[in-house]
Coordinates of C-alpha atoms in Angstrom, one line a residue:
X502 CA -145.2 -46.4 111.3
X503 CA -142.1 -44.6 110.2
X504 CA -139.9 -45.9 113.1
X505 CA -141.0 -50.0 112.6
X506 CA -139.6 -49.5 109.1
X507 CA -136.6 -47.5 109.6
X508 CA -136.1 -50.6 112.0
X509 CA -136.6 -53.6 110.0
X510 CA -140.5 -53.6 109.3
X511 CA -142.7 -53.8 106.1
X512 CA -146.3 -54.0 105.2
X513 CA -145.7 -56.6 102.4
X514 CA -142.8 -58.5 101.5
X515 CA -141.2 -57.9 97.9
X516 CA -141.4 -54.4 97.6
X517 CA -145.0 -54.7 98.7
X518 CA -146.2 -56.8 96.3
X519 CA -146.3 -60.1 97.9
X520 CA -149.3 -60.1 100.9
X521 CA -148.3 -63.9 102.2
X522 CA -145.4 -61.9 103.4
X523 CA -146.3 -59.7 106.3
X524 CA -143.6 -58.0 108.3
X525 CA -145.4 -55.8 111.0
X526 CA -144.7 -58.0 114.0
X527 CA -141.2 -59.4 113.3
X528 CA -138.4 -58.3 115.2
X529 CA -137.8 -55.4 113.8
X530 CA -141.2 -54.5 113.8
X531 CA -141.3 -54.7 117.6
X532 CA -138.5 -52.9 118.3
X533 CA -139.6 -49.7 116.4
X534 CA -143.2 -49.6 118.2
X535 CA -141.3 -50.2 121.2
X536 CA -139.6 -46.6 121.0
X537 CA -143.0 -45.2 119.3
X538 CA -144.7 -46.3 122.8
X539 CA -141.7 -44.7 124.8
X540 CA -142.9 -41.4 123.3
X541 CA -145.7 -41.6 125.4
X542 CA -143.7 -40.1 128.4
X543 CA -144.0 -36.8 126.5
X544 CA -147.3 -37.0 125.3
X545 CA -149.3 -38.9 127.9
X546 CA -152.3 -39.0 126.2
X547 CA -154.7 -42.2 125.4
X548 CA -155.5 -42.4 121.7
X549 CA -159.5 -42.0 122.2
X550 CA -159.1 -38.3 123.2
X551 CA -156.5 -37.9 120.0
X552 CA -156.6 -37.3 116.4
X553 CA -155.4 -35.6 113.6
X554 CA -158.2 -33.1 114.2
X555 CA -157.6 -32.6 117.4
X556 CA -153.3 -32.3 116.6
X557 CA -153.5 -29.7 113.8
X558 CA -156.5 -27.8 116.3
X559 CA -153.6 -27.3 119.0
X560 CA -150.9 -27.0 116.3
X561 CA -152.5 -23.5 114.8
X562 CA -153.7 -22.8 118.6
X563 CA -149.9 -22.7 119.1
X564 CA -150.1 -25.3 121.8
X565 CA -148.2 -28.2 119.9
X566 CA -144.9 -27.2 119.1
X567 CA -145.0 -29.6 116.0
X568 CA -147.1 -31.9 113.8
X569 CA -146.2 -35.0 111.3
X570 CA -148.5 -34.4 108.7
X571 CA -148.3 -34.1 104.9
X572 CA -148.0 -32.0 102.2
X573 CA -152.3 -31.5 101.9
X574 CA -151.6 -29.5 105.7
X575 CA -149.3 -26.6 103.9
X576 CA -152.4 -25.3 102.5
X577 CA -154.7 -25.2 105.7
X578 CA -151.8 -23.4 107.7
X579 CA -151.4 -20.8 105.2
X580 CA -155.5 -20.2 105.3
X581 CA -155.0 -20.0 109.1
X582 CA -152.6 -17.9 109.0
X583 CA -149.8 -19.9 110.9
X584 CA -146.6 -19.4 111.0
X585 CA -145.1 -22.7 110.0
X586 CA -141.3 -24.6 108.7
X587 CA -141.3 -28.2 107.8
X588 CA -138.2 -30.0 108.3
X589 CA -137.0 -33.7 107.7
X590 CA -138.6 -36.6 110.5
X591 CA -135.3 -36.6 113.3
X592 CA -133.2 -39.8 113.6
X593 CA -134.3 -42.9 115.1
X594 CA -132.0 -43.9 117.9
X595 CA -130.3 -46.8 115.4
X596 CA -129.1 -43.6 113.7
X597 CA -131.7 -44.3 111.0
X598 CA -133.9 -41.8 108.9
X599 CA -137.7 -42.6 110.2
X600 CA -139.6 -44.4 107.0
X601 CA -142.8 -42.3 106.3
X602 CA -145.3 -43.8 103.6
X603 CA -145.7 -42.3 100.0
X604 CA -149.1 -42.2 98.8
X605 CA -149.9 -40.8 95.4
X606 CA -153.4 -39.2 94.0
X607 CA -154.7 -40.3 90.9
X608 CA -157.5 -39.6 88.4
X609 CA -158.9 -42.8 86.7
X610 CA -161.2 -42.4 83.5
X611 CA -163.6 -44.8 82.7
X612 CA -163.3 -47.4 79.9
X613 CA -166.6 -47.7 80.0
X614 CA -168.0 -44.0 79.3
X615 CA -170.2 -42.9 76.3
X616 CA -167.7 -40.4 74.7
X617 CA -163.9 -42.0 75.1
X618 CA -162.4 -38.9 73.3
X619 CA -163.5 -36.2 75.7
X620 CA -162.8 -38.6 78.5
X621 CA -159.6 -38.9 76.6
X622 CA -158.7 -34.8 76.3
X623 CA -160.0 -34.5 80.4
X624 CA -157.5 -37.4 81.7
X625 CA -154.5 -35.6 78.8
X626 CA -155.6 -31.7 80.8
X627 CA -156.2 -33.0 84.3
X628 CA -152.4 -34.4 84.2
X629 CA -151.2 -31.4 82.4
X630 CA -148.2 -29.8 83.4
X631 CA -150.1 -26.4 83.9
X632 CA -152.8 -28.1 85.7
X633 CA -150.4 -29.8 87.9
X634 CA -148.7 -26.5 88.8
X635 CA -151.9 -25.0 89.4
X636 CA -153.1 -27.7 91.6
X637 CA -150.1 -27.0 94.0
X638 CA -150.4 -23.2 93.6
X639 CA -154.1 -24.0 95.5
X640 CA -153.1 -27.1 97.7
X641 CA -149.4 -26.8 98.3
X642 CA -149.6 -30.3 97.4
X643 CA -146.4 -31.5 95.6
X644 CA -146.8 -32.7 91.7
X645 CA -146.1 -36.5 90.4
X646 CA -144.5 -34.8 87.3
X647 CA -141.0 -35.0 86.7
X648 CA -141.1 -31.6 85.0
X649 CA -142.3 -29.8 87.9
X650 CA -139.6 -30.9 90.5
X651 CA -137.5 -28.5 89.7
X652 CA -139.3 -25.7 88.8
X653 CA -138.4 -22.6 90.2
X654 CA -141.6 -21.2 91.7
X655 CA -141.9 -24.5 93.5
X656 CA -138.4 -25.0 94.6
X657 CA -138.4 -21.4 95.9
X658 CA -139.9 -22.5 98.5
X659 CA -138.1 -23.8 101.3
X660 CA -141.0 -26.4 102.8
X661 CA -140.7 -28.0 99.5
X662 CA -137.4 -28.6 99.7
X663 CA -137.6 -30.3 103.3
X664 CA -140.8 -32.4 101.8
X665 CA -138.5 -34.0 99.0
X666 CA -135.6 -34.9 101.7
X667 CA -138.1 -37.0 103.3
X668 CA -138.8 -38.8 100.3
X669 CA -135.8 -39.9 99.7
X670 CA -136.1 -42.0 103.1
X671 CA -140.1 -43.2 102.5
X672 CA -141.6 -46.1 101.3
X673 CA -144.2 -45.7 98.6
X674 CA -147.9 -47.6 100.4
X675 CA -148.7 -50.9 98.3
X676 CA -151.1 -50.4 95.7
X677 CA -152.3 -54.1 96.0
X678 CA -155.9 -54.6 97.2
X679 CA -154.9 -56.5 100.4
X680 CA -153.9 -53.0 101.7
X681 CA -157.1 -52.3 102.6
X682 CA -157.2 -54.9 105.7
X683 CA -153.8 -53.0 106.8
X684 CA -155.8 -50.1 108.7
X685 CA -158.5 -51.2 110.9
X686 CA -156.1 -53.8 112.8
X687 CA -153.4 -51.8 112.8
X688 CA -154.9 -48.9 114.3
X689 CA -156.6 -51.0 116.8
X690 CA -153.3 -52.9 117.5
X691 CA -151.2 -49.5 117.8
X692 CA -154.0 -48.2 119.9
X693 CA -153.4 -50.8 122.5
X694 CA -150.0 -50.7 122.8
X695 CA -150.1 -47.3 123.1
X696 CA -152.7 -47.2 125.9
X697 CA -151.5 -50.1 127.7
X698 CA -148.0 -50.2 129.2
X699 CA -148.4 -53.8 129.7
X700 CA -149.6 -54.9 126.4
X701 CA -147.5 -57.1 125.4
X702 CA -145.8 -55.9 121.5
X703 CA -145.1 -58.8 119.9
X704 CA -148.6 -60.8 120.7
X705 CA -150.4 -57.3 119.9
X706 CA -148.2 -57.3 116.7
X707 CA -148.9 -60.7 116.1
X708 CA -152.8 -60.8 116.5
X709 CA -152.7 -57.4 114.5
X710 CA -151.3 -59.9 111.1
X711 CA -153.4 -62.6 111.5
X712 CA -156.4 -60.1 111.8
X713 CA -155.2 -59.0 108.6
X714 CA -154.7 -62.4 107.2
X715 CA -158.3 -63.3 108.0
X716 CA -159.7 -59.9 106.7
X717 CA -158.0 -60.6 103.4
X718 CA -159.1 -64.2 103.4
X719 CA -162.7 -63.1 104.0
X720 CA -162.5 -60.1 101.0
X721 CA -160.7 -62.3 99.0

């Protein structure tokens, strides 16, 4: 959640590399979801009749004024014909740029095909720089390749520009496995805290990290 990092939170400890280390329900933790669940006075809805379905349906309806979504929404706007700016996550109360998450795409080959040299010349034109521009040119989503950031076509383009802003105050997701038993409980936790005014943060926190412990214990 953008506003438990900006205020102290983390996924994983050292730089997201270290899963003994959870910091989603220390104090800093708990005092970002507390201002994420004070939102609710202007959007008084539970999270059961919500999603990010639902938000973009009402956000090309015209009846949400804004959305936080990604770069992979530019192109569905466009199709629909909306109208649409992007512009940097507002301050946090502390003064501090909200965290969003970086997330990166990727192509993997496998070691194990027949015919390693066409697999070879695929993985060399899938990550082309051509192919990267013309994979934005059809998604609007922004290319990994240094080359491309400042390319003119791309950088002409104003929504771009507010994109990269952002990334300069995000966190890039942890590539470790043990991400995968980040979503279920967290979701469930941030659900309840949400829809309950007296949940308690800090014990919904803390039961969402030791659901995540157990669920790592269990894959592991």
């Amino acid at each position: 959640m953008p506003s438990s990092q900006a205020t102290g939170g983390y996924i994983f400890g050292d730089d997201g590399t270290n899963p003994d280390d959870i910091g989603l329900s220390g104090e800093g933790a708990v005092e970002g979801v507390k201002f994420a669940r004070s939102l609710k006075a202007l959007f008084p809805l539970n999270t059961a009749d919500i999603n990010n379905n639902v938000i973009s349906g009402l956000f090309q309806e015209g009846r949400a004024a804004a959305m936080i979504e990604g770069t992979w929404q530019m192109a569905n706007l466009r199709k629909a014909g909306v109208d649409f700016g992007v512009v940097q996550l507002p301050l946090l109360p502390n003064g501090e740029h909200p965290q969003s998450l970086i997330s990166v795409r990727s192509l993997f080959v496998n070691s194990y095909t027949k015919y390693p040299n066409a697999a070879k010349l695929f993985a060399e034109l899938a990550t082309s720089r051509d192919n990267a521009k013309l994979r934005y040119e059809m998604t609007a989503q922004l290319p990994t390749r240094r080359d491309l950031v400042s390319d003119p076509a791309i950088m002409a383009d104003p929504n771009v520009s507010s994109f990269l802003a952002q990334l300069q105050n995000a966190t890039p997701l942890p590539v470790i496995p043990e991400t995968s038993a980040l979503w279920v409980p967290s979701y469930a936790a941030l659900s309840v805290i949400w829809n309950d005014d007296r949940a308690d943060i800090k014990k919904t926190l803390d039961n969402m990290a030791n659901q995540m412990r157990t669920a790592m214990k269990t894959s592991g």
